[in-house]
C-alpha cells in the first residue's frame, strides 16, 4: 500500500457518512475482514474487526462520527486508510489517483464517479418524445443518490419533472434518486408549442410508422394513410399539429422544386446531448461526463410529397383545364378560374391549402405553355394575359383578385350611371349637406381644443401623481429599512423574552420551594417557642426551689 495515509479531516461530509454507514452495516468480524482486504497487504483481520464491533457496541450500537473510528485502539493511519478506501468503493491499486485526482498532495474532491447516459427509443420521428435516463455510480458500482447533474442539448428541449414543478429548457440540472438515476424527456416541438391533444394525436399517427424503414417509399402506404387521416373533418388535432411542423419547414416542404426527391431518402436532424456532474463548489469542474448524439427522422417533407399525390388524384388539373377550353365560349377565363377554385375548395388544413395553391399555379403554367394555343383568338389574349396573375390569388373560398377586379368594375360602372342620373336639385341638396358638414367640423374643432386642454390638465395631474409615487417609494424604502431593523430587534427581544420566561419559571419553582421551607421553619419556630416557654417555666420552678432551699439553709444557719 502506498505510504499516503488519510486523516478524518481529509474526508468530505458525504464520504464520512459513507464510511460510517459501511461500518454500521457490518454484521460480523469475518465480514469486515473479508471486505477490507488489500492485495499483498496485511489486512485488518478478524480480531481487529471484532475490536471495531466492540467499539461500535460501546457507543450505543453505531458510529456517529468519523473521529470515533480513528480513536479505536490499534486503528492507526494505515488501517484507517484501508477502511475508508474499502468503504468508498475505490480500487485498492489506484485509490490515490481516484481519491486525490492523481496528486497525493492535492485537495480531496468528490471523484470516482461514473456517469452513463441512455436514450430511448433509439430511433424516433421528429416530434416524438424520447426518454433520457442518467445513472451515477461510483467506481465500485454503488449508486449515488442526490448528485446534481447538468444536462444540455443542442436541439430540442429538455423537460424535467421535480415534484409538482416542471423545468424546461435546453439546459437543466437534475438530482439523482435513491437508485442513482434520473429521467428527463427530450422533445422536438415546433416554433409554436403543441397542446396535449395535438401532441397525443401526432404521436398516435407517427406510432403507426416504422422508424426502421430505409426510405420513404418503403412507407408509402402508411404516409398516404396519414394524409387521408389529415384530410378528415374530425382530425382537427392532428391537422393543426402537422400544420405547425410544415409551417416551420415551409421552404423545403412547400416551395421545393423537385418534390419527388423527398421520397428517396429520409432527412435527418441530429443534436449533441451532454451531461456533467459538476463539483459542489460550482467552479465549473466536471467530475464525470457523458456525451451522446441523438437523431430524429424528419417525416415532414416526405409526407408533404405523398399528400400532394393524394390531392392531385387521378386526373391532373391541367387536363381538366384543357378539357374545359373545348367549349369555345366567351367566358373561358371565368370557367378556368372556377375550375381552379373548385380544385382548392373544401380542403381542410393549411398544408392542404398551401400544396393545392402550388398545384394550381403549376397546372396553370403548364396549361399556358401547352394548351393555350387551342383557344379561340378572342379568348386566348385574355387567358394568356390574365389567367396567371388571377390564379395566384385563388383560395379555397375565393377567386381572388380577378373576381374582386371584375366586381369593382361592375360596381364602378353602376355608380357612374347613377351619378349621371342625378339632377341639379340633388346637387344643391348635396351642397347644403356639405355646408352642414363644415359647420359640424368647426364644432368638432372647438371640442377638440377643449379635449386637448383637458388632456394637458390630465398630464399635469399625472406628473403630480408620479411625483407623489416617487415620494411614496422613497418613504416605503425607508420604512422597509426600519422594518428590517425592527424585525432584528424584535427577534433579539423574543430571544431575551424567552430567556426571561425560562428564568422566571425557575424563580417560581425556587420560590415555591422557599415557601415550603419557610412554612416548615415557621412550624419549627413555633415548636421552639413552645419548648422555650416550657423550659422557662421549668427554670422558674428550679429557681423557686433553689430559693426555698437557700432560705431554709439560711434559717438553719441563723438558728444554729
C-alpha positions in Angstrom: 0.0 0.0 0.0 1.4 3.5 -0.8 2.7 5.5 2.1 -0.1 8.0 1.8 -2.5 8.0 4.7 -5.9 9.6 5.2 -6.9 11.6 8.2 -10.6 12.2 9.2 -10.2 15.8 8.1 -9.4 14.6 4.5 -12.9 13.2 4.1 -15.9 15.3 2.9 -19.1 15.1 4.8 -20.6 12.7 2.2 -17.6 10.5 2.2 -17.5 10.3 6.0 -21.2 9.3 6.1 -20.5 6.5 3.6 -17.6 5.2 5.8 -19.9 5.3 8.9 -22.7 3.6 7.0 -20.3 0.9 5.8 -19.1 0.1 9.4 -22.6 0.3 11.0 -24.0 -2.1 8.4 -21.3 -4.8 9.2 -22.8 -7.9 11.0 -19.6 -9.8 11.9 -15.9 -9.5 12.2 -15.4 -12.0 9.4 -17.4 -9.8 7.1 -15.2 -6.8 7.9 -12.0 -8.9 7.5 -13.3 -10.0 4.1 -14.5 -6.6 2.8 -11.4 -4.6 3.9 -8.7 -6.5 2.1 -5.8 -5.2 0.0 -3.7 -7.4 -2.3 -0.2 -8.3 -0.9 -1.0 -6.2 2.2 -1.7 -7.3 5.8 -5.4 -6.9 6.3 -7.2 -5.8 9.4 -8.0 -9.4 10.4 -10.8 -10.9 12.4 -9.5 -9.7 15.8 -9.3 -6.0 14.7 -12.7 -6.4 13.0 -14.1 -7.6 16.3 -12.5 -4.7 18.1 -14.4 -2.3 15.7 -17.6 -4.1 16.5 -17.0 -3.9 20.2 -16.3 -0.2 20.0 -19.5 0.3 18.0 -21.5 -1.6 20.6 -19.9 0.5 23.4 -21.1 3.7 21.6 -24.7 2.5 21.6 -24.8 0.3 18.5 -23.5 2.7 15.8 -20.6 5.1 15.0 -21.8 8.7 14.7 -18.6 10.5 14.0 -15.6 9.6 11.8 -13.3 10.5 14.7 -14.8 7.6 16.7 -13.4 5.2 14.1 -10.0 6.7 14.2 -9.9 6.6 18.0 -10.4 2.8 18.2 -7.3 1.2 19.7 -4.9 -0.3 17.1 -6.6 1.6 14.3 -3.6 3.5 13.1 -3.3 5.7 10.0 -2.8 2.7 7.6 -5.7 0.7 8.9 -7.9 3.8 8.9 -7.0 4.5 5.3 -7.8 0.9 4.3 -11.2 1.1 6.0 -12.0 4.4 4.1 -10.8 3.1 0.7 -12.9 -0.1 1.1 -16.0 1.8 2.3 -15.8 4.3 -0.6 -15.5 1.5 -3.2 -12.2 2.7 -4.6 -9.8 0.4 -6.4 -7.1 -0.6 -3.9 -4.4 -0.4 -6.6 -5.5 3.1 -7.8 -7.1 4.6 -4.7 -4.7 7.6 -4.5 -5.5 8.5 -8.1 -9.2 8.2 -7.6 -9.4 10.0 -4.3 -6.9 12.8 -4.9 -7.4 13.2 -8.7 -3.9 11.8 -9.4 -1.9 14.0 -7.0 -1.4 12.7 -3.4 -1.0 16.3 -2.1 -3.9 17.8 -3.9 -7.2 18.8 -2.2 -9.5 15.7 -1.9 -12.5 16.0 -4.1 -15.7 14.1 -4.8 -14.2 11.9 -7.5 -14.6 8.3 -8.5 -18.0 8.8 -10.2 -19.2 7.1 -13.4 -22.0 8.8 -15.4 -23.9 6.9 -18.1 -26.4 8.3 -20.5 -29.1 6.3 -22.3 -31.7 7.4 -24.8 -35.0 5.6 -25.5 -36.2 4.8 -28.1 -33.1 4.6 -30.3 -34.9 5.7 -33.5 -37.7 8.3 -33.3 -39.7 10.5 -35.6 -39.4 14.3 -35.4 -41.9 15.4 -32.7 -41.9 12.1 -30.8 -40.8 12.5 -27.1 -37.7 10.5 -26.1 -36.7 9.4 -22.6 -33.2 10.4 -21.4 -32.0 8.3 -18.4 -29.0 9.2 -16.3 -27.2 6.8 -14.0 -24.5 7.9 -11.5 -22.4 5.2 -9.7 -19.0 5.2 -8.1 -16.2 3.1 -9.4 -17.3 0.3 -7.1 -20.7 0.2 -8.8 -22.6 1.7 -5.9 -25.5 4.1 -7.0 -25.0 7.7 -5.8 -28.2 9.5 -4.7 -28.7 13.3 -4.6 -26.0 14.0 -7.2 -26.6 17.2 -9.2 -26.2 16.5 -13.0 -26.4 19.3 -15.6 -27.8 18.2 -18.9 -27.7 20.3 -22.1 -28.9 19.6 -25.7 -28.1 21.3 -29.0 -31.5 20.5 -30.5 -35.0 20.3 -29.0 -35.9 21.0 -25.4 -35.4 19.0 -22.1 -38.3 18.5 -19.6 -37.6 17.5 -16.0 -40.4 16.9 -13.5 -39.3 17.7 -9.9 -42.3 17.0 -7.7 -45.1 19.3 -9.0 -42.6 21.6 -10.7 -41.9 21.3 -14.5 -38.5 22.5 -15.5 -38.0 23.0 -19.3 -35.1 24.4 -21.4 -32.1 23.5 -23.5 -30.1 23.1 -20.3 -31.5 21.8 -17.0 -30.0 20.5 -13.7 -31.5 17.3 -12.2 -30.9 15.3 -9.0 -30.4 11.6 -8.9 -32.8 9.5 -6.9 -32.2 6.7 -4.4 -31.1 4.3 -7.1 -28.6 6.9 -8.5 -30.8 7.6 -11.6 -32.8 10.5 -13.1 -35.1 10.7 -16.1 -35.8 13.5 -18.5 -37.9 13.9 -21.6 -36.3 15.2 -24.8 -38.8 17.0 -27.1 -38.5 18.5 -30.6 -41.6 20.8 -30.6 -42.3 23.3 -33.4 -41.9 27.0 -33.0 -45.4 27.2 -31.6 -45.9 24.8 -28.7 -48.4 22.0 -29.2 -51.4 21.3 -26.9 -51.7 18.0 -25.1 -54.4 16.9 -27.6 -52.2 17.9 -30.6 -49.2 16.1 -29.2 -51.2 12.9 -28.5 -52.7 12.9 -32.0 -49.3 13.4 -33.6 -47.7 10.6 -31.5 -50.6 8.3 -32.4 -50.2 9.0 -36.2 -46.4 8.6 -36.1 -46.6 5.5 -33.9 -48.1 3.6 -36.8 -45.0 4.2 -39.0 -41.9 2.0 -38.8 -38.9 4.1 -37.8 -36.6 1.4 -39.2 -37.8 1.9 -42.8 -34.8 2.5 -45.2 -36.5 5.2 -47.3 -39.9 7.0 -47.6 -41.0 4.8 -50.5 -41.0 1.8 -48.1 -43.7 3.6 -46.0 -45.7 5.0 -48.9 -48.9 3.2 -47.8 -48.5 4.5 -44.2 -47.7 8.0 -45.3 -50.7 8.1 -47.7 -52.9 6.8 -44.9 -51.7 9.6 -42.6 -52.5 12.1 -45.4 -56.1 10.6 -45.6 -56.5 10.9 -41.9 -55.2 14.5 -42.0 -57.9 15.5 -44.6 -60.8 14.1 -42.5 -63.0 16.7 -40.9 -62.7 15.2 -37.4 -58.9 15.1 -37.4 -58.5 18.7 -36.1 -55.9 18.0 -33.5 -53.6 16.0 -35.9 -54.2 18.6 -38.7 -53.2 21.6 -36.6 -50.1 19.8 -35.2 -48.9 18.8 -38.7 -49.6 22.3 -40.0 -47.2 23.7 -37.4 -44.3 21.4 -38.4 -45.0 22.1 -42.1 -45.1 25.8 -41.5 -41.6 25.7 -39.9 -40.3 23.8 -42.9 -42.3 25.7 -45.4 -39.5 26.5 -47.8 -38.3 22.9 -48.0 -41.7 21.2 -47.8 -43.9 23.5 -49.9 -41.7 25.7 -52.2 -39.4 22.8 -53.3 -38.6 22.5 -56.9 -38.3 18.7 -57.1 -40.8 17.1 -54.8 -40.1 13.6 -55.8 -36.6 13.7 -54.3 -38.0 13.7 -50.8 -39.3 10.2 -51.4 -35.9 8.7 -52.0 -34.2 9.3 -48.6 -35.1 10.4 -45.1 -34.0 13.9 -43.9 -32.3 13.5 -40.5 -32.0 16.1 -37.7 -29.2 15.4 -35.2 -28.0 17.0 -32.0 -25.5 16.6 -29.2 -26.5 15.8 -25.6 -24.0 16.3 -22.9 -24.4 15.6 -19.1 -21.9 16.7 -16.5 -21.5 16.2 -12.7 -20.1 19.5 -11.5 -18.1 20.0 -8.3 -20.1 21.1 -5.2 -18.2 24.5 -5.1 -19.6 25.4 -8.5 -16.1 26.0 -10.0 -17.2 24.6 -13.4 -15.1 21.5 -13.0 -16.7 18.3 -14.4 -16.3 15.3 -12.1 -17.9 13.0 -14.6 -19.2 13.5 -18.2 -21.4 11.6 -20.7 -21.9 12.6 -24.3 -24.4 11.2 -26.8 -25.6 12.0 -30.2 -29.4 12.0 -30.8 -31.0 11.8 -34.2 -34.6 12.3 -35.4 -36.1 11.2 -38.7 -37.7 14.2 -40.4 -41.0 12.9 -41.8 -42.4 16.4 -42.8 -41.1 16.8 -46.4 -41.7 13.1 -47.5 -45.2 13.3 -46.0 -46.0 16.5 -47.9 -44.9 14.8 -51.1 -47.3 12.0 -50.6 -50.0 14.4 -49.5 -49.6 16.2 -52.9 -50.1 12.9 -54.7 -53.3 12.3 -52.7 -54.6 15.8 -53.5 -53.7 15.5 -57.2 -55.8 12.5 -57.7 -56.1 10.5 -60.9 -57.0 13.5 -63.1 -54.4 16.3 -63.1 -55.7 19.8 -63.1 -54.1 20.8 -66.4 -56.1 18.0 -68.1 -59.3 19.5 -66.7 -58.3 22.9 -67.8 -57.6 21.7 -71.4 -61.0 19.9 -71.5 -62.8 23.0 -70.3 -61.5 25.1 -73.2 -63.2 22.8 -75.8 -66.4 24.8 -75.4 -65.1 27.8 -77.2 -67.5 30.3 -75.5 -66.6 33.8 -74.5 -66.3 33.2 -70.7 -63.4 30.8 -70.9 -61.3 32.7 -68.3 -64.2 32.6 -65.8 -64.6 28.9 -66.3 -60.9 28.2 -65.9 -60.8 30.2 -62.7 -63.9 28.5 -61.3 -62.3 25.1 -62.1 -59.1 26.1 -60.3 -61.0 27.4 -57.3 -63.1 24.2 -57.2 -59.8 22.2 -57.1 -59.0 24.0 -53.8 -62.4 24.3 -52.3 -63.3 22.0 -49.3 -59.7 21.1 -48.4 -59.2 21.1 -44.7 -55.9 22.2 -43.3 -53.3 24.9 -44.1 -50.9 22.4 -45.5 -53.5 21.1 -48.0 -54.2 24.7 -48.9 -50.5 25.5 -49.5 -49.9 22.4 -51.5 -53.1 23.0 -53.5 -52.2 26.5 -54.4 -48.8 25.4 -55.6 -50.5 22.7 -57.7 -52.9 25.3 -59.2 -50.1 27.6 -60.1 -48.0 24.8 -61.6 -51.0 23.5 -63.6 -51.9 27.0 -64.9 -48.2 27.5 -66.0 -48.2 24.1 -67.8 -51.6 24.9 -69.4 -50.4 28.3 -70.7 -47.3 26.7 -72.1 -49.1 23.8 -73.9 -52.9 24.2 -74.4 -53.5 27.9 -74.6 -52.9 27.9 -78.4 -56.0 25.8 -78.8 -58.3 28.6 -77.5 -60.2 30.9 -79.9 -58.4 34.1 -80.7 -61.0 36.2 -78.8 -60.4 34.3 -75.6 -56.7 33.5 -76.0 -55.4 37.0 -75.3 -57.4 37.4 -72.1 -56.4 34.0 -70.8 -52.7 34.4 -71.6 -52.5 37.9 -70.1 -54.8 37.4 -67.0 -55.0 33.7 -66.1 -51.5 33.5 -64.4 -52.0 36.6 -62.3 -55.6 35.7 -61.4 -54.7 32.1 -60.4 -52.1 33.4 -57.9 -54.9 34.9 -55.8 -57.3 31.9 -55.8 -58.0 30.4 -52.4 -60.3 27.6 -51.1 -63.1 30.1 -50.5 -62.5 32.9 -53.0 -61.5 33.5 -56.6 -59.0 36.2 -55.5 -58.0 39.4 -57.2 -59.6 38.6 -60.5 -63.1 38.4 -59.1 -62.5 41.5 -57.0 -61.4 43.5 -60.0 -64.4 42.3 -62.0 -66.8 43.1 -59.2 -65.1 46.5 -58.8 -65.5 47.3 -62.5 -69.2 46.5 -62.4 -69.9 48.5 -59.2 -67.9 51.5 -60.6 -70.0 51.4 -63.8 -73.2 51.2 -61.9 -72.2 54.2 -59.8 -71.2 56.3 -62.8 -74.6 55.6 -64.3 -76.3 56.6 -61.0 -74.3 59.9 -60.9 -75.3 60.7 -64.5 -78.9 60.5 -63.5 -78.6 63.0 -60.6 -80.4 66.3 -61.3 -79.5 69.8 -60.2 -81.7 69.7 -57.2 -79.9 66.8 -55.8 -76.6 68.6 -56.4 -77.9 71.6 -54.4 -79.1 69.3 -51.6 -75.6 67.9 -51.6 -74.2 71.4 -51.2 -76.5 72.1 -48.2 -75.3 68.9 -46.7 -71.7 69.9 -47.3 -72.2 73.3 -45.5 -73.8 71.4 -42.6 -70.7 69.1 -42.5 -68.4 72.1 -42.4 -70.4 73.7 -39.5 -70.2 70.4 -37.6 -66.5 70.2 -38.4 -66.0 73.6 -36.9 -67.8 72.4 -33.8 -65.7 69.3 -33.7 -62.5 71.5 -33.9 -63.7 73.5 -30.9 -64.4 70.4 -28.9 -61.0 69.0 -29.9 -59.3 72.1 -28.5 -61.3 71.6 -25.3 -60.2 67.9 -25.2 -56.6 69.0 -25.7 -56.8 71.4 -22.8 -58.3 68.7 -20.6 -55.5 66.3 -21.8 -52.9 68.9 -20.7 -54.5 69.1 -17.3 -54.6 65.4 -17.1 -50.9 65.2 -17.9 -50.1 67.7 -15.2 -52.2 65.7 -12.7 -50.3 62.6 -13.9 -47.0 64.3 -13.3 -48.1 65.3 -9.8 -49.2 61.7 -9.2 -45.8 60.4 -10.4 -44.1 62.8 -8.0 -46.2 61.5 -5.1 -45.5 58.0 -6.2 -41.7 58.7 -6.2 -42.1 60.2 -2.7 -44.1 57.2 -1.6 -41.4 54.8 -3.0 -38.7 56.7 -1.0 -40.7 56.6 2.2 -41.5 52.9 1.6 -37.8 52.1 1.1 -37.1 54.0 4.4 -39.9 52.1 6.1 -38.6 48.8 4.7 -35.2 49.5 6.2 -36.7 50.5 9.5 -38.9 47.4 9.4 -35.9 45.2 8.9 -34.2 46.8 11.8 -37.3 46.4 13.9 -37.5 42.8 12.8 -34.0 42.2 14.0 -34.6 44.0 17.3 -37.9 42.1 17.8 -36.0 38.8 17.2 -33.5 39.8 19.8 -36.3 40.8 22.2 -38.1 37.5 21.5 -34.9 35.6 22.4 -34.4 37.7 25.6 -38.1 37.3 26.5 -37.8 33.5 26.1 -34.7 33.5 28.3 -36.6 35.8 30.9 -39.6 33.4 30.8 -37.3 30.5 31.5 -35.6 32.3 34.4 -39.0 33.3 35.7 -40.2 29.7 35.7 -37.0 28.8 37.6 -37.7 31.6 40.1 -41.3 30.4 40.5 -40.0 26.9 41.2 -37.4 28.1 43.7 -39.9 30.5 45.3 -42.3 27.5 45.8 -39.5 25.5 47.4 -38.6 28.5 49.6 -42.3 28.9 50.7 -42.4 25.3 51.6 -39.2 25.5 53.6 -40.4 28.8 55.2 -43.6 27.0 56.3 -41.6 24.3 57.9 -39.3 26.9 59.5 -42.3 28.7 61.0 -43.6 25.4 62.3 -40.3 24.5 63.8 -40.0 28.1 65.3 -43.5 27.7 66.9 -42.4 24.4 68.4 -39.2 26.0 69.6 -41.1 28.8 71.2 -43.4 26.3 73.0 -40.3 24.3 74.1 -38.7 27.6 75.2 -41.7 28.5 77.3 -41.8 25.1 78.9 -38.1 25.4 79.6 -38.6 28.8 81.1 -41.3 27.5 83.3 -39.2 24.7 84.4 -36.2 27.0 85.0 -38.5 29.3 87.1 -39.6 26.3 89.1 -36.0 25.3 89.7 -35.1 28.9 90.7 -38.0 28.9 93.1 -36.9 25.5 94.5 -33.4 26.7 94.9 -34.5 29.9 96.6 -36.6 27.8 99.0 -33.6 25.6 99.7 -31.3 28.6 100.2 -33.9 30.2 102.5 -34.2 27.0 104.6 -30.4 26.7 104.8 -30.0 30.3 105.8 -32.6 29.9 108.5 -30.9 26.8 109.8 -27.6 28.6 109.9 -29.1 31.5 111.8 -30.6 29.3 114.4 -27.5 27.3 114.9 
